[in-house]
Amino acid sequence: MPRRGPIRERGMSIDVSAIHHVTIGCAREDLPVLLAFYAGTLGLQEGYRPALRHPGHWLYAGGHAVLHLNALLPRSPARQGGVVDHIALKARGLAATREALAAAEVAFSETPLKGTRLHQVFLQDPLGLKVELNFDLDLEILPGAPAV
């Protein structure tokens, strides 16, 4: 079936406002280490998951299932990072995040996103998947700054 071109050119649009969820496909054997990382280290909450054909976990932030871990792939030592390049998540509490990652001995780097009020922290999960945490500096209380 031929593509019709961008929907905006046809006077239509899709209103996307935020990431709904990210699914990480992994081997069954990798589920425990991923669950420990995303729930234990990053603080997401494991919650309701409907009965599906494959094992997995749904992890929640702010009452929303933002991360789905699904055992969809065979074990492969050559594979790095599951089946997505990276996930980008909204986050709050930059100072506490730095402390938590350091305490968990998780290597990370960070940078302000030029031209914005976002500060980004970059790290990797236990399988090598890149994780980007985005902090809105207008909502952060930084050391030395007056509380708003």
Short mmCIF file of N, CA and C in Angstrom, two decimals:
data_model
loop_
_atom_site.label_atom_id
_atom_site.label_comp_id
_atom_site.label_asym_id
_atom_site.label_seq_id
_atom_site.Cartn_x
_atom_site.Cartn_y
_atom_site.Cartn_z
N MET A 1 0.86 -1.18 0.00
CA MET A 1 0.00 0.00 0.00
C MET A 1 0.90 1.24 0.00
N PRO A 2 0.70 2.19 -0.91
CA PRO A 2 1.54 3.38 -0.97
C PRO A 2 1.27 4.31 0.21
N ARG A 3 2.35 4.97 0.69
CA ARG A 3 2.21 5.98 1.74
C ARG A 3 1.63 7.24 1.14
N ARG A 4 0.80 7.92 1.88
CA ARG A 4 0.15 9.13 1.39
C ARG A 4 0.92 10.39 1.72
N GLY A 5 2.01 10.31 2.45
CA GLY A 5 2.75 11.51 2.84
C GLY A 5 2.37 11.96 4.23
N PRO A 6 3.06 12.98 4.74
CA PRO A 6 2.82 13.46 6.10
C PRO A 6 1.37 13.89 6.30
N ILE A 7 0.82 13.50 7.45
CA ILE A 7 -0.59 13.83 7.70
C ILE A 7 -0.80 15.33 7.86
N ARG A 8 0.22 16.07 8.28
CA ARG A 8 0.07 17.53 8.39
C ARG A 8 -0.22 18.16 7.04
N GLU A 9 0.36 17.60 5.98
CA GLU A 9 0.11 18.12 4.63
C GLU A 9 -1.33 17.89 4.20
N ARG A 10 -2.02 17.00 4.89
CA ARG A 10 -3.42 16.73 4.57
C ARG A 10 -4.36 17.40 5.56
N GLY A 11 -3.82 18.37 6.33
CA GLY A 11 -4.67 19.11 7.26
C GLY A 11 -5.00 18.34 8.52
N MET A 12 -4.24 17.32 8.85
CA MET A 12 -4.49 16.51 10.03
C MET A 12 -3.31 16.63 10.99
N SER A 13 -3.50 16.23 12.23
CA SER A 13 -2.39 16.19 13.17
C SER A 13 -2.68 15.17 14.25
N ILE A 14 -1.62 14.75 14.91
CA ILE A 14 -1.72 13.88 16.08
C ILE A 14 -1.13 14.67 17.23
N ASP A 15 -1.87 14.79 18.32
CA ASP A 15 -1.45 15.59 19.47
C ASP A 15 -0.66 14.72 20.44
N VAL A 16 0.66 14.76 20.38
CA VAL A 16 1.52 14.01 21.28
C VAL A 16 2.05 14.97 22.33
N SER A 17 1.85 14.64 23.62
CA SER A 17 2.27 15.55 24.68
C SER A 17 3.40 15.02 25.54
N ALA A 18 3.58 13.71 25.63
CA ALA A 18 4.63 13.14 26.49
C ALA A 18 4.79 11.66 26.15
N ILE A 19 5.85 11.08 26.62
CA ILE A 19 6.01 9.64 26.45
C ILE A 19 4.98 8.94 27.32
N HIS A 20 4.27 8.00 26.76
CA HIS A 20 3.30 7.23 27.51
C HIS A 20 3.99 6.11 28.27
N HIS A 21 4.75 5.31 27.55
CA HIS A 21 5.57 4.28 28.19
C HIS A 21 6.66 3.83 27.23
N VAL A 22 7.63 3.16 27.78
CA VAL A 22 8.70 2.57 26.99
C VAL A 22 8.70 1.08 27.32
N THR A 23 8.84 0.26 26.30
CA THR A 23 8.94 -1.18 26.50
C THR A 23 10.36 -1.63 26.23
N ILE A 24 10.94 -2.34 27.18
CA ILE A 24 12.26 -2.92 26.99
C ILE A 24 12.07 -4.42 26.83
N GLY A 25 12.40 -4.92 25.65
CA GLY A 25 12.36 -6.35 25.41
C GLY A 25 13.68 -6.96 25.85
N CYS A 26 13.62 -8.05 26.60
CA CYS A 26 14.84 -8.67 27.11
C CYS A 26 14.63 -10.18 27.21
N ALA A 27 15.67 -10.88 27.59
CA ALA A 27 15.56 -12.31 27.87
C ALA A 27 14.95 -12.51 29.25
N ARG A 28 14.27 -13.62 29.45
CA ARG A 28 13.65 -13.93 30.75
C ARG A 28 14.67 -13.82 31.89
N GLU A 29 15.90 -14.28 31.63
CA GLU A 29 16.94 -14.27 32.65
C GLU A 29 17.33 -12.86 33.07
N ASP A 30 17.06 -11.88 32.23
CA ASP A 30 17.44 -10.50 32.53
C ASP A 30 16.38 -9.73 33.32
N LEU A 31 15.18 -10.28 33.46
CA LEU A 31 14.12 -9.56 34.16
C LEU A 31 14.50 -9.18 35.60
N PRO A 32 15.07 -10.09 36.41
CA PRO A 32 15.36 -9.70 37.80
C PRO A 32 16.34 -8.53 37.93
N VAL A 33 17.41 -8.53 37.13
CA VAL A 33 18.39 -7.45 37.25
C VAL A 33 17.81 -6.12 36.75
N LEU A 34 16.96 -6.17 35.72
CA LEU A 34 16.33 -4.95 35.23
C LEU A 34 15.32 -4.42 36.25
N LEU A 35 14.53 -5.33 36.85
CA LEU A 35 13.57 -4.91 37.87
C LEU A 35 14.29 -4.28 39.06
N ALA A 36 15.39 -4.90 39.49
CA ALA A 36 16.15 -4.35 40.61
C ALA A 36 16.69 -2.97 40.28
N PHE A 37 17.14 -2.77 39.05
CA PHE A 37 17.70 -1.48 38.66
C PHE A 37 16.62 -0.41 38.59
N TYR A 38 15.57 -0.66 37.82
CA TYR A 38 14.56 0.38 37.60
C TYR A 38 13.69 0.63 38.84
N ALA A 39 13.39 -0.41 39.62
CA ALA A 39 12.60 -0.22 40.83
C ALA A 39 13.51 0.14 42.01
N GLY A 40 14.56 -0.63 42.21
CA GLY A 40 15.42 -0.42 43.37
C GLY A 40 16.29 0.81 43.28
N THR A 41 16.94 1.03 42.14
CA THR A 41 17.88 2.15 42.01
C THR A 41 17.17 3.43 41.58
N LEU A 42 16.32 3.36 40.55
CA LEU A 42 15.67 4.58 40.06
C LEU A 42 14.36 4.89 40.77
N GLY A 43 13.83 3.96 41.56
CA GLY A 43 12.66 4.25 42.38
C GLY A 43 11.31 4.11 41.71
N LEU A 44 11.24 3.50 40.52
CA LEU A 44 9.93 3.25 39.93
C LEU A 44 9.22 2.19 40.76
N GLN A 45 7.89 2.20 40.73
CA GLN A 45 7.10 1.28 41.54
C GLN A 45 6.52 0.17 40.67
N GLU A 46 6.75 -1.08 41.07
CA GLU A 46 6.12 -2.18 40.33
C GLU A 46 4.63 -2.16 40.64
N GLY A 47 3.81 -2.36 39.60
CA GLY A 47 2.37 -2.31 39.79
C GLY A 47 1.63 -3.25 38.87
N TYR A 48 0.33 -3.01 38.75
CA TYR A 48 -0.55 -3.87 37.97
C TYR A 48 -0.01 -4.10 36.57
N ARG A 49 -0.11 -5.34 36.14
CA ARG A 49 0.22 -5.72 34.77
C ARG A 49 -0.80 -6.76 34.35
N PRO A 50 -1.48 -6.55 33.24
CA PRO A 50 -2.46 -7.54 32.81
C PRO A 50 -1.79 -8.86 32.46
N ALA A 51 -2.57 -9.92 32.44
CA ALA A 51 -2.04 -11.24 32.07
C ALA A 51 -1.69 -11.22 30.59
N LEU A 52 -0.43 -11.36 30.29
CA LEU A 52 0.06 -11.37 28.91
C LEU A 52 0.71 -12.71 28.62
N ARG A 53 1.04 -12.94 27.35
CA ARG A 53 1.62 -14.23 26.94
C ARG A 53 3.05 -14.42 27.44
N HIS A 54 3.72 -13.37 27.78
CA HIS A 54 5.13 -13.44 28.16
C HIS A 54 5.32 -12.84 29.55
N PRO A 55 6.33 -13.30 30.29
CA PRO A 55 6.59 -12.73 31.62
C PRO A 55 7.09 -11.30 31.52
N GLY A 56 6.89 -10.56 32.58
CA GLY A 56 7.37 -9.18 32.59
C GLY A 56 6.89 -8.42 33.81
N HIS A 57 7.16 -7.13 33.80
CA HIS A 57 6.78 -6.23 34.90
C HIS A 57 6.37 -4.89 34.29
N TRP A 58 5.40 -4.24 34.93
CA TRP A 58 5.07 -2.86 34.60
C TRP A 58 5.52 -2.01 35.77
N LEU A 59 6.27 -0.95 35.46
CA LEU A 59 6.79 -0.06 36.49
C LEU A 59 6.14 1.31 36.34
N TYR A 60 5.76 1.87 37.48
CA TYR A 60 4.95 3.08 37.52
C TYR A 60 5.71 4.26 38.10
N ALA A 61 5.37 5.45 37.60
CA ALA A 61 5.82 6.73 38.16
C ALA A 61 4.62 7.66 38.12
N GLY A 62 4.32 8.28 39.23
CA GLY A 62 3.19 9.20 39.27
C GLY A 62 1.87 8.55 38.90
N GLY A 63 1.70 7.27 39.21
CA GLY A 63 0.46 6.58 38.91
C GLY A 63 0.32 6.09 37.49
N HIS A 64 1.34 6.24 36.68
CA HIS A 64 1.29 5.82 35.28
C HIS A 64 2.32 4.73 35.02
N ALA A 65 1.93 3.72 34.25
CA ALA A 65 2.84 2.64 33.87
C ALA A 65 3.76 3.16 32.77
N VAL A 66 4.93 3.66 33.16
CA VAL A 66 5.82 4.32 32.21
C VAL A 66 6.86 3.39 31.60
N LEU A 67 7.12 2.25 32.25
CA LEU A 67 8.14 1.34 31.75
C LEU A 67 7.64 -0.09 31.82
N HIS A 68 7.65 -0.76 30.66
CA HIS A 68 7.25 -2.16 30.58
C HIS A 68 8.49 -2.99 30.33
N LEU A 69 8.75 -3.96 31.19
CA LEU A 69 9.84 -4.90 30.99
C LEU A 69 9.22 -6.21 30.53
N ASN A 70 9.58 -6.67 29.34
CA ASN A 70 8.96 -7.86 28.77
C ASN A 70 10.00 -8.86 28.30
N ALA A 71 9.85 -10.11 28.72
CA ALA A 71 10.75 -11.19 28.28
C ALA A 71 10.31 -11.63 26.89
N LEU A 72 10.83 -10.93 25.89
CA LEU A 72 10.44 -11.17 24.50
C LEU A 72 11.56 -11.77 23.67
N LEU A 73 12.79 -11.74 24.18
CA LEU A 73 13.94 -12.09 23.35
C LEU A 73 14.67 -13.30 23.90
N PRO A 74 15.31 -14.07 23.03
CA PRO A 74 16.19 -15.14 23.51
C PRO A 74 17.45 -14.53 24.10
N ARG A 75 18.11 -15.27 24.97
CA ARG A 75 19.37 -14.81 25.57
C ARG A 75 20.42 -14.68 24.48
N SER A 76 21.10 -13.54 24.43
CA SER A 76 22.11 -13.32 23.39
C SER A 76 23.23 -12.47 23.96
N PRO A 77 24.42 -13.05 24.14
CA PRO A 77 25.53 -12.26 24.67
C PRO A 77 25.97 -11.13 23.73
N ALA A 78 25.65 -11.23 22.45
CA ALA A 78 26.06 -10.19 21.49
C ALA A 78 25.16 -8.96 21.56
N ARG A 79 23.95 -9.12 22.10
CA ARG A 79 22.99 -8.02 22.14
C ARG A 79 23.32 -7.08 23.30
N GLN A 80 23.30 -5.80 23.04
CA GLN A 80 23.50 -4.78 24.07
C GLN A 80 22.28 -3.88 24.13
N GLY A 81 21.74 -3.66 25.32
CA GLY A 81 20.73 -2.63 25.50
C GLY A 81 19.32 -2.99 25.12
N GLY A 82 18.97 -4.25 24.99
CA GLY A 82 17.60 -4.58 24.65
C GLY A 82 17.27 -4.15 23.24
N VAL A 83 16.03 -3.73 23.01
CA VAL A 83 15.60 -3.43 21.65
C VAL A 83 15.29 -1.95 21.42
N VAL A 84 15.66 -1.08 22.34
CA VAL A 84 15.50 0.36 22.12
C VAL A 84 16.86 1.03 22.32
N ASP A 85 17.04 2.21 21.73
CA ASP A 85 18.30 2.92 21.86
C ASP A 85 18.46 3.54 23.24
N HIS A 86 17.48 4.31 23.65
CA HIS A 86 17.50 4.89 24.99
C HIS A 86 16.09 5.26 25.39
N ILE A 87 15.93 5.48 26.69
CA ILE A 87 14.66 5.99 27.18
C ILE A 87 14.94 7.32 27.86
N ALA A 88 14.02 8.24 27.69
CA ALA A 88 14.13 9.55 28.32
C ALA A 88 12.94 9.72 29.25
N LEU A 89 13.22 10.04 30.49
CA LEU A 89 12.18 10.13 31.50
C LEU A 89 12.22 11.50 32.16
N LYS A 90 11.04 12.04 32.49
CA LYS A 90 10.97 13.25 33.31
C LYS A 90 11.37 12.84 34.72
N ALA A 91 12.11 13.71 35.41
CA ALA A 91 12.53 13.40 36.77
C ALA A 91 12.55 14.67 37.60
N ARG A 92 12.52 14.50 38.92
CA ARG A 92 12.63 15.61 39.86
C ARG A 92 13.61 15.22 40.94
N GLY A 93 14.22 16.22 41.57
CA GLY A 93 15.15 15.96 42.66
C GLY A 93 16.55 15.66 42.17
N LEU A 94 17.14 16.62 41.48
CA LEU A 94 18.46 16.43 40.88
C LEU A 94 19.52 16.07 41.92
N ALA A 95 19.57 16.81 43.01
CA ALA A 95 20.59 16.55 44.04
C ALA A 95 20.42 15.15 44.63
N ALA A 96 19.19 14.79 44.96
CA ALA A 96 18.93 13.46 45.53
C ALA A 96 19.24 12.36 44.52
N THR A 97 18.99 12.62 43.25
CA THR A 97 19.31 11.64 42.21
C THR A 97 20.80 11.42 42.12
N ARG A 98 21.56 12.49 42.15
CA ARG A 98 23.03 12.36 42.14
C ARG A 98 23.49 11.49 43.30
N GLU A 99 22.95 11.76 44.48
CA GLU A 99 23.34 11.00 45.67
C GLU A 99 22.95 9.53 45.54
N ALA A 100 21.74 9.26 45.06
CA ALA A 100 21.27 7.88 44.94
C ALA A 100 22.10 7.09 43.93
N LEU A 101 22.41 7.72 42.80
CA LEU A 101 23.21 7.02 41.78
C LEU A 101 24.62 6.76 42.29
N ALA A 102 25.20 7.73 42.98
CA ALA A 102 26.54 7.53 43.54
C ALA A 102 26.53 6.42 44.58
N ALA A 103 25.50 6.42 45.44
CA ALA A 103 25.40 5.38 46.48
C ALA A 103 25.23 3.99 45.87
N ALA A 104 24.54 3.92 44.74
CA ALA A 104 24.33 2.64 44.05
C ALA A 104 25.50 2.28 43.14
N GLU A 105 26.52 3.15 43.12
CA GLU A 105 27.70 2.97 42.28
C GLU A 105 27.34 2.85 40.80
N VAL A 106 26.38 3.68 40.39
CA VAL A 106 25.97 3.75 38.99
C VAL A 106 26.69 4.95 38.36
N ALA A 107 27.49 4.68 37.35
CA ALA A 107 28.20 5.76 36.66
C ALA A 107 27.20 6.62 35.88
N PHE A 108 27.40 7.94 35.91
CA PHE A 108 26.52 8.82 35.17
C PHE A 108 27.27 10.07 34.75
N SER A 109 26.73 10.73 33.76
CA SER A 109 27.24 12.03 33.35
C SER A 109 26.05 12.97 33.27
N GLU A 110 26.32 14.25 33.26
CA GLU A 110 25.21 15.20 33.21
C GLU A 110 25.61 16.46 32.48
N THR A 111 24.59 17.13 31.98
CA THR A 111 24.82 18.37 31.25
C THR A 111 23.52 19.16 31.19
N PRO A 112 23.62 20.49 31.23
CA PRO A 112 22.43 21.28 30.94
C PRO A 112 22.14 21.20 29.44
N LEU A 113 20.88 21.17 29.09
CA LEU A 113 20.50 21.16 27.68
C LEU A 113 20.46 22.61 27.21
N LYS A 114 21.41 22.97 26.38
CA LYS A 114 21.58 24.36 25.95
C LYS A 114 20.29 24.92 25.36
N GLY A 115 19.99 26.15 25.74
CA GLY A 115 18.82 26.83 25.22
C GLY A 115 17.52 26.44 25.90
N THR A 116 17.61 25.65 26.97
CA THR A 116 16.41 25.22 27.70
C THR A 116 16.66 25.36 29.19
N ARG A 117 15.66 25.06 29.98
CA ARG A 117 15.78 25.00 31.44
C ARG A 117 15.83 23.54 31.89
N LEU A 118 16.28 22.65 31.00
CA LEU A 118 16.42 21.23 31.35
C LEU A 118 17.86 20.90 31.69
N HIS A 119 18.01 20.04 32.66
CA HIS A 119 19.31 19.49 33.02
C HIS A 119 19.19 17.98 32.83
N GLN A 120 20.12 17.39 32.10
CA GLN A 120 20.04 15.98 31.76
C GLN A 120 21.11 15.17 32.47
N VAL A 121 20.71 14.00 32.95
CA VAL A 121 21.61 13.04 33.56
C VAL A 121 21.55 11.78 32.70
N PHE A 122 22.71 11.27 32.32
CA PHE A 122 22.80 10.10 31.45
C PHE A 122 23.46 8.95 32.18
N LEU A 123 22.90 7.76 32.03
CA LEU A 123 23.44 6.56 32.66
C LEU A 123 23.07 5.35 31.82
N GLN A 124 23.47 4.18 32.25
CA GLN A 124 23.11 2.95 31.55
C GLN A 124 22.51 1.97 32.54
N ASP A 125 21.53 1.19 32.07
CA ASP A 125 20.98 0.13 32.91
C ASP A 125 21.94 -1.07 32.88
N PRO A 126 21.65 -2.13 33.63
CA PRO A 126 22.58 -3.26 33.69
C PRO A 126 22.83 -3.97 32.36
N LEU A 127 21.96 -3.79 31.36
CA LEU A 127 22.18 -4.42 30.05
C LEU A 127 22.81 -3.46 29.06
N GLY A 128 23.13 -2.25 29.48
CA GLY A 128 23.77 -1.28 28.60
C GLY A 128 22.82 -0.33 27.90
N LEU A 129 21.51 -0.38 28.21
CA LEU A 129 20.56 0.54 27.61
C LEU A 129 20.79 1.94 28.18
N LYS A 130 20.85 2.93 27.29
CA LYS A 130 21.05 4.31 27.73
C LYS A 130 19.77 4.85 28.34
N VAL A 131 19.91 5.52 29.47
CA VAL A 131 18.79 6.13 30.17
C VAL A 131 19.11 7.62 30.33
N GLU A 132 18.15 8.45 29.96
CA GLU A 132 18.29 9.91 30.06
C GLU A 132 17.24 10.40 31.04
N LEU A 133 17.67 11.09 32.08
CA LEU A 133 16.75 11.68 33.05
C LEU A 133 16.74 13.18 32.82
N ASN A 134 15.55 13.75 32.63
CA ASN A 134 15.40 15.18 32.35
C ASN A 134 14.80 15.88 33.56
N PHE A 135 15.51 16.90 34.05
CA PHE A 135 15.08 17.67 35.21
C PHE A 135 14.75 19.09 34.77
N ASP A 136 13.55 19.55 35.09
CA ASP A 136 13.14 20.93 34.81
C ASP A 136 13.74 21.81 35.91
N LEU A 137 14.71 22.64 35.55
CA LEU A 137 15.40 23.45 36.55
C LEU A 137 14.48 24.45 37.24
N ASP A 138 13.36 24.79 36.62
CA ASP A 138 12.40 25.68 37.26
C ASP A 138 11.70 25.00 38.43
N LEU A 139 11.75 23.68 38.49
CA LEU A 139 11.10 22.93 39.57
C LEU A 139 12.10 22.40 40.59
N GLU A 140 13.37 22.62 40.36
CA GLU A 140 14.41 22.08 41.23
C GLU A 140 14.84 23.10 42.28
N ILE A 141 15.14 22.61 43.47
CA ILE A 141 15.77 23.43 44.51
C ILE A 141 17.22 22.98 44.53
N LEU A 142 18.09 23.83 44.02
CA LEU A 142 19.50 23.49 43.91
C LEU A 142 20.27 24.04 45.11
N PRO A 143 21.35 23.38 45.51
CA PRO A 143 22.15 23.87 46.64
C PRO A 143 22.54 25.33 46.44
N GLY A 144 22.33 26.14 47.48
CA GLY A 144 22.69 27.55 47.41
C GLY A 144 21.61 28.44 46.82
N ALA A 145 20.55 27.84 46.30
CA ALA A 145 19.46 28.63 45.71
C ALA A 145 18.34 28.76 46.73
N PRO A 146 17.67 29.91 46.77
CA PRO A 146 16.54 30.06 47.70
C PRO A 146 15.37 29.18 47.29
N ALA A 147 14.67 28.64 48.27
CA ALA A 147 13.48 27.83 47.97
C ALA A 147 12.40 28.72 47.40
N VAL A 148 11.65 28.19 46.45
CA VAL A 148 10.58 28.96 45.81
C VAL A 148 9.26 28.64 46.46
#
